[in-house]
mmCIF file of C-alpha atoms in Angstrom:
data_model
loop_
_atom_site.group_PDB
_atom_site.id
_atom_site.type_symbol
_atom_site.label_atom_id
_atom_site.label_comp_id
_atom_site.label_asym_id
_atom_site.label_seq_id
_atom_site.Cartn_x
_atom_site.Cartn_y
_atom_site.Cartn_z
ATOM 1 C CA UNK A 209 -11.222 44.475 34.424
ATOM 2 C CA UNK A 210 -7.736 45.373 34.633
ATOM 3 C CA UNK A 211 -4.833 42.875 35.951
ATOM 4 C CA UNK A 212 -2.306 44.703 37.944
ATOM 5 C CA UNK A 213 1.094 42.916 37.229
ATOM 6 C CA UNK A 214 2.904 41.806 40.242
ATOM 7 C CA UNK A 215 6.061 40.058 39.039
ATOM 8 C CA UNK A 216 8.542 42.215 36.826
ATOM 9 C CA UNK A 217 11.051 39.617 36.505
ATOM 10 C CA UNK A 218 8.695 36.549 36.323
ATOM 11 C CA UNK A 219 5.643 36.076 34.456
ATOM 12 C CA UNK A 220 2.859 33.895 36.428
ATOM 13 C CA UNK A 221 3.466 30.695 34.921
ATOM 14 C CA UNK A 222 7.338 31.484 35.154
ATOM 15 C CA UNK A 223 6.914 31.837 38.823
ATOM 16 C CA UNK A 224 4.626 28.826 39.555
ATOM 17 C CA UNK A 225 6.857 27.119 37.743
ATOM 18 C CA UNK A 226 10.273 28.100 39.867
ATOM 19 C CA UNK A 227 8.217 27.519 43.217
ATOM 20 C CA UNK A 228 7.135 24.065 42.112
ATOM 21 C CA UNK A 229 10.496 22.598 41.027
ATOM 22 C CA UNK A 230 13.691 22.273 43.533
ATOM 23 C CA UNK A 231 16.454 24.689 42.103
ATOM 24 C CA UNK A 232 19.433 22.798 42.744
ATOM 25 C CA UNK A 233 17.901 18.681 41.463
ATOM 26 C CA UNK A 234 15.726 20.474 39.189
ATOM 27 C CA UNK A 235 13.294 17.867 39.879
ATOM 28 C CA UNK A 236 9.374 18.987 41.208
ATOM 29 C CA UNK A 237 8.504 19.120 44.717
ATOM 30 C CA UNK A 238 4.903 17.312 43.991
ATOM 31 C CA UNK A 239 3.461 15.174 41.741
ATOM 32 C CA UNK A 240 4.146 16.361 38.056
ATOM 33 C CA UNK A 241 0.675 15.852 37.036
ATOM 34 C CA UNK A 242 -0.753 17.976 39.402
ATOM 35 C CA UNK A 243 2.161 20.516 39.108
ATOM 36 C CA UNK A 244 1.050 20.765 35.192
ATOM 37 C CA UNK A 245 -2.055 21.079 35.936
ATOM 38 C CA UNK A 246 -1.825 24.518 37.868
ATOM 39 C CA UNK A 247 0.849 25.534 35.148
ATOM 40 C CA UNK A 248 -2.256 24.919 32.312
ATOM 41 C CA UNK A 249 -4.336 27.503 34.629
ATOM 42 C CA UNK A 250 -1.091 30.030 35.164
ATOM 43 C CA UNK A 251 -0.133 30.354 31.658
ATOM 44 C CA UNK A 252 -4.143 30.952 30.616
ATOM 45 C CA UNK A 253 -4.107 33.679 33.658
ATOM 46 C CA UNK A 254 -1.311 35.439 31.591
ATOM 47 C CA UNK A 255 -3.567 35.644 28.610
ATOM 48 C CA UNK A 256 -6.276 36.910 30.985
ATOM 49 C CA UNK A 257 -4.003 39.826 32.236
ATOM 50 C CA UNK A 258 -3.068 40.882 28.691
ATOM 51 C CA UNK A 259 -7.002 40.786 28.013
ATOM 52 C CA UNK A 260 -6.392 38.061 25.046
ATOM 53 C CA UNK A 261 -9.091 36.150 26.508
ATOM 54 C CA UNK A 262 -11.833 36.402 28.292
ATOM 55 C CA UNK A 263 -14.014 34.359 31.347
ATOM 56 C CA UNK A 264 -17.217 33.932 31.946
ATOM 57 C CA UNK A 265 -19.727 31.283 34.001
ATOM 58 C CA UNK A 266 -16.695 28.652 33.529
ATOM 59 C CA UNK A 267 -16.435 28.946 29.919
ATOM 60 C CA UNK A 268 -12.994 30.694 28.005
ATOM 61 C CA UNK A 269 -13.060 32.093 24.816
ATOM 62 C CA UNK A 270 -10.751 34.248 22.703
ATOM 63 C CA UNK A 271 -11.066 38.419 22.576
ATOM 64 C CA UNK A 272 -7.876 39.771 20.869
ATOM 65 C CA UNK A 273 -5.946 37.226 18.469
ATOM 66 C CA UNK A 274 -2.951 39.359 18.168
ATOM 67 C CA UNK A 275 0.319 38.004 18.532
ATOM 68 C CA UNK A 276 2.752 39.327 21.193
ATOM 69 C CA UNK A 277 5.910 37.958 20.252
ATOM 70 C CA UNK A 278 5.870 35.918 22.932
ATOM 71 C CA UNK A 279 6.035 32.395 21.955
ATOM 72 C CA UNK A 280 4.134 30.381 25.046
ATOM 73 C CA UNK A 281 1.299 32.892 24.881
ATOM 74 C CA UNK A 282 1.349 33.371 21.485
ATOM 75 C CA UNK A 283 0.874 29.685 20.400
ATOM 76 C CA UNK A 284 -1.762 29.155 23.655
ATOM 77 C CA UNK A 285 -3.889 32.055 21.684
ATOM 78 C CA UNK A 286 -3.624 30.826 18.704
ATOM 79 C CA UNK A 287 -4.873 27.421 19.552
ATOM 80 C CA UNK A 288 -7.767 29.190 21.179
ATOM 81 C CA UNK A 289 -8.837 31.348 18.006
ATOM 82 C CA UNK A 290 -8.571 28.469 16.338
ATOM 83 C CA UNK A 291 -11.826 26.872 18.346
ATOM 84 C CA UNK A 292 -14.598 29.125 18.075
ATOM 85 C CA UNK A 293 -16.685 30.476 20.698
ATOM 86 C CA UNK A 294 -16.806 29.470 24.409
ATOM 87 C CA UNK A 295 -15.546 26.311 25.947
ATOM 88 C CA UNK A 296 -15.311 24.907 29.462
ATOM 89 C CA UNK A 297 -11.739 25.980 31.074
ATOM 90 C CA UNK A 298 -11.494 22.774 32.848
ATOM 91 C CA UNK A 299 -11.235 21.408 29.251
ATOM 92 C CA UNK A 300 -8.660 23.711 28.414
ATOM 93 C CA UNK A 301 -6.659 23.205 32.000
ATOM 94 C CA UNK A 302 -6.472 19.207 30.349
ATOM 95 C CA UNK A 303 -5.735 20.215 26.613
ATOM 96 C CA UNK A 304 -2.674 21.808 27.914
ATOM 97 C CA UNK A 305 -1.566 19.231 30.175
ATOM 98 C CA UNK A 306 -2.391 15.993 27.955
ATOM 99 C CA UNK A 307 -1.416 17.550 24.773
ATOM 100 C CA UNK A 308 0.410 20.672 24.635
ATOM 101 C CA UNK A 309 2.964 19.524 27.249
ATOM 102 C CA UNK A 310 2.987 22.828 29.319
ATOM 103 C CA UNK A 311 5.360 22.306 31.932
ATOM 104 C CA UNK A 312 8.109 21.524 28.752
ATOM 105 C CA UNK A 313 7.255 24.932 27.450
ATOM 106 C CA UNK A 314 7.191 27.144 30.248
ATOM 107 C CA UNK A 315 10.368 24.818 31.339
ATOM 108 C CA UNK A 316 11.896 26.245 27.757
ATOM 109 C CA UNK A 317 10.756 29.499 27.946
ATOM 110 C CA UNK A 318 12.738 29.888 31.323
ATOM 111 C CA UNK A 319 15.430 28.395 29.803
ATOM 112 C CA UNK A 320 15.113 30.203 27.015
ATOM 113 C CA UNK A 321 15.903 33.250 29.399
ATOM 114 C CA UNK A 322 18.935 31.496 31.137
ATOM 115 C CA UNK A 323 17.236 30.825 34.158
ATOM 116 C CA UNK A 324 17.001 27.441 34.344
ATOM 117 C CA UNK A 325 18.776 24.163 32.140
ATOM 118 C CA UNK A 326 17.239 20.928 30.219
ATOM 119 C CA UNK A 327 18.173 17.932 31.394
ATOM 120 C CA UNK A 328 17.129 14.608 29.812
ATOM 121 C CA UNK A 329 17.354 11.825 32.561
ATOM 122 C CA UNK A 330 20.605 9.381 30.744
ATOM 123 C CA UNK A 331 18.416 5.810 31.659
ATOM 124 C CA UNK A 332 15.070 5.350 29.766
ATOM 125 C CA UNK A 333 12.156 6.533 31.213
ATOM 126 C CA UNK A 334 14.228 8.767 33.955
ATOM 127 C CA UNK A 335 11.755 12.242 33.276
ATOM 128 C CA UNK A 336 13.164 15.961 32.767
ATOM 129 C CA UNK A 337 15.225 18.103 35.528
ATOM 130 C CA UNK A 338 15.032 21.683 35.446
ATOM 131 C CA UNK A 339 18.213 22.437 37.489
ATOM 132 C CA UNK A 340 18.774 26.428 38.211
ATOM 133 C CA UNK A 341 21.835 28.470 36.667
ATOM 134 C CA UNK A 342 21.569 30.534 39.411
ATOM 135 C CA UNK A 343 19.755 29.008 42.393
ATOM 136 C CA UNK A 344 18.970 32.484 44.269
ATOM 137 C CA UNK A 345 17.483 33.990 41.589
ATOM 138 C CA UNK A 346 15.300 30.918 40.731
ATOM 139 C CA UNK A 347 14.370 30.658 44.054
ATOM 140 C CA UNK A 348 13.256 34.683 44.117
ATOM 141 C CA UNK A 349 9.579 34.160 43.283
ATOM 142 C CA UNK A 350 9.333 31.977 46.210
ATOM 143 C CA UNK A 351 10.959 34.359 48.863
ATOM 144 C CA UNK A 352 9.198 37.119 47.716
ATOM 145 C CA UNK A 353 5.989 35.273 48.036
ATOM 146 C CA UNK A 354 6.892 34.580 51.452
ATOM 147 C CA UNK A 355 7.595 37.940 52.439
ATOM 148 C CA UNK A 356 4.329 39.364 50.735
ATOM 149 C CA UNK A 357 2.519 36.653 52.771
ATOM 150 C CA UNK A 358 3.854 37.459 55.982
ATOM 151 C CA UNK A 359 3.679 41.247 55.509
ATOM 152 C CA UNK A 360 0.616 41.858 53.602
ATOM 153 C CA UNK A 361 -2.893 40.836 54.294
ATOM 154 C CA UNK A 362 -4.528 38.313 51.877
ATOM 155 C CA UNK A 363 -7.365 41.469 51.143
ATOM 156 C CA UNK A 364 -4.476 43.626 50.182
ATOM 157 C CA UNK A 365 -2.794 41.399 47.894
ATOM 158 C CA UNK A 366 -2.842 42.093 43.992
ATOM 159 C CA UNK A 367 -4.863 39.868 42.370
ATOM 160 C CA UNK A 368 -1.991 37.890 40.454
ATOM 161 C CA UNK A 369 0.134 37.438 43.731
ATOM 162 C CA UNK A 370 -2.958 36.349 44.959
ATOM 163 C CA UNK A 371 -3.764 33.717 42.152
ATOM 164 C CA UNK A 372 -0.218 32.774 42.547
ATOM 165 C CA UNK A 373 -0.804 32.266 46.075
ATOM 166 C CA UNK A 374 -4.139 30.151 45.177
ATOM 167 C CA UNK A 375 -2.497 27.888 42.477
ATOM 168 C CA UNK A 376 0.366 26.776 45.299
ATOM 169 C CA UNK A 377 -2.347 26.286 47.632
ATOM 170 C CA UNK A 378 -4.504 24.132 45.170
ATOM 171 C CA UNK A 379 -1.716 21.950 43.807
ATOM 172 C CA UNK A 380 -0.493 21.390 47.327
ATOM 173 C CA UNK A 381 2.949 22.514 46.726
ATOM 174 C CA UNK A 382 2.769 24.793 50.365
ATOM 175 C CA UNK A 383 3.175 22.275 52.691
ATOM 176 C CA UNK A 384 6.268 21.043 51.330
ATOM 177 C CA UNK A 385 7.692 24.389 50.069
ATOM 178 C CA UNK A 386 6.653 26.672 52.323
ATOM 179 C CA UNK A 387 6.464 26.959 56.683
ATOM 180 C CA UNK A 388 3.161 26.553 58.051
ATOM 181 C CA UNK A 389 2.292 30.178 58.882
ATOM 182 C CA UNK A 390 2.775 31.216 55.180
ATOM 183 C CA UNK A 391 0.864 27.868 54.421
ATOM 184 C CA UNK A 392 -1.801 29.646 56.702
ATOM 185 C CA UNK A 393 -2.244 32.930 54.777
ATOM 186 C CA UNK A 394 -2.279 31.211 51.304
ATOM 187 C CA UNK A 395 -5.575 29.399 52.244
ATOM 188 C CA UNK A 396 -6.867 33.009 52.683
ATOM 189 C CA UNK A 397 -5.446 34.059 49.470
ATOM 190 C CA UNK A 398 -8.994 32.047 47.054
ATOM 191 C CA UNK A 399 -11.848 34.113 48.611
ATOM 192 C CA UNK A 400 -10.156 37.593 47.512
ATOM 193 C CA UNK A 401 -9.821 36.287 44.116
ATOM 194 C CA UNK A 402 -12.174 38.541 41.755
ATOM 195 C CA UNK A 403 -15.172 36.213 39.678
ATOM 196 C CA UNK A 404 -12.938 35.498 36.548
ATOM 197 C CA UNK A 405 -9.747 34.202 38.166
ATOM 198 C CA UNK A 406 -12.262 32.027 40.943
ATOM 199 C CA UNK A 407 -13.863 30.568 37.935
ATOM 200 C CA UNK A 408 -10.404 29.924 36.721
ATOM 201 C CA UNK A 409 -8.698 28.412 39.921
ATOM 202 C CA UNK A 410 -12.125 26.199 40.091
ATOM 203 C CA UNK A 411 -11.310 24.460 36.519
ATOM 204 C CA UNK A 412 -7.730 23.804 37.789
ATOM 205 C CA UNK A 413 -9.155 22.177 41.071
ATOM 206 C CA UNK A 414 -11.686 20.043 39.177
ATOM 207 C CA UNK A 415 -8.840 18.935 36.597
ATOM 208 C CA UNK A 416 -7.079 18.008 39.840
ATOM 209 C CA UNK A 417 -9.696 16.166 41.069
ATOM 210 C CA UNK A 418 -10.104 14.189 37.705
ATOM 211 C CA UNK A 419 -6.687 13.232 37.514
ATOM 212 C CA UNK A 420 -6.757 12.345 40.761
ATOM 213 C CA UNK A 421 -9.528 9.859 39.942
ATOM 214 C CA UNK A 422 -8.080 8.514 37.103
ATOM 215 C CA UNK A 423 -5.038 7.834 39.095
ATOM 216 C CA UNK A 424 -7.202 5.727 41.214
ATOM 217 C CA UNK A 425 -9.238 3.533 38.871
#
């Protein structure tokens, strides 16, 4: 199946990223944990567009091992080559969060690209800001989210807006972010969502879930 690209300017986990952090503190909207957790699924979805990897009955495994120059993506397929055969996503979704630090890298890759800035809290244990060098254009990917919402039906949505959509929805960035009709359409967004990329958003909820739980005991 081919991926449509909807973002130009943005890649997916570029754009989660932007939406889920405030562009003038830098700091994120939600919890961090579950932030990361949607960024783990986001930057995997790239990999799916580019057909690097593939998905199937909840299970991820590498199809192309050729490096794109791109660094995030590039070291996210290597470390999948490197495991042979099939494993659970939801096990990937936690790899990246617990061990691979993903909201640091995509963080660097946008800062990489001027976007956004580093900055390392000055008293110990104050966490990272990702403060915007430009503020409008960091907060693009959200206000063109909102206008595809509001203009487009859910069914006409491509399918990486509409994962986009999903991941906001599922980390429960939306209610704070966004006004309550967008909120709305967003909860349509899951259903349209073709098998691989359900499968996909379903690992990201059930690592939500689990941290959730572990939060709790």
């Amino acid at each position: 199946m081919t991926y449509p690209s909807a973002h130009p300017t943005y890649r997916l986990a570029d754009a989660l990223f932007l939406i889920g952090h405030d562009e003038f503190s830098g700091k994120p909207h939600g919890a961090a944990d579950r932030l990361d957790c949607a960024l783990a699924g986001a930057a995997l979805a790239e990999l799916m567009f580019e057909r690097r990897i593939a998905v199937e009955d909840g299970r991820m495994a590498a199809v192309d091992g050729r490096l794109w120059q791109e660094p995030l993506t590039d070291l996210l397929a290597t470390e999948i080559m490197q495991r042979e055969g099939a494993h659970p996503i939801r096990l990937w979704i936690r790899y990246l969060r617990d061990h691979l630090n993903i909201c640091e890298r995509v963080g660097t890759r946008l800062a990489t690209a001027g976007v956004v800035r580093r900055e390392q809290g000055r008293l110990l244990g104050r966490s990272v800001r990702w403060p915007a060098v430009d503020p409008n254009q960091a907060a693009s990917p959200r206000v063109r989210l909102t206008a595809m919402m509001m203009r487009q039906n859910a069914a006409e949505l491509d399918v990486e807006s509409l994962l986009l959509a999903a991941l906001v929805e599922a980390v429960g960035l939306g209610t704070g972010v966004f006004d309550t009709p967008v909120n709305a359409r967003m909860r349509e967004c899951e259903r349209f969502l073709p098998p691989p990329l359900r499968s996909l958003l379903g690992a990201v909820v059930a690592a939500l879930d689990a941290s959730t739980v572990s939060v709790r005991r």
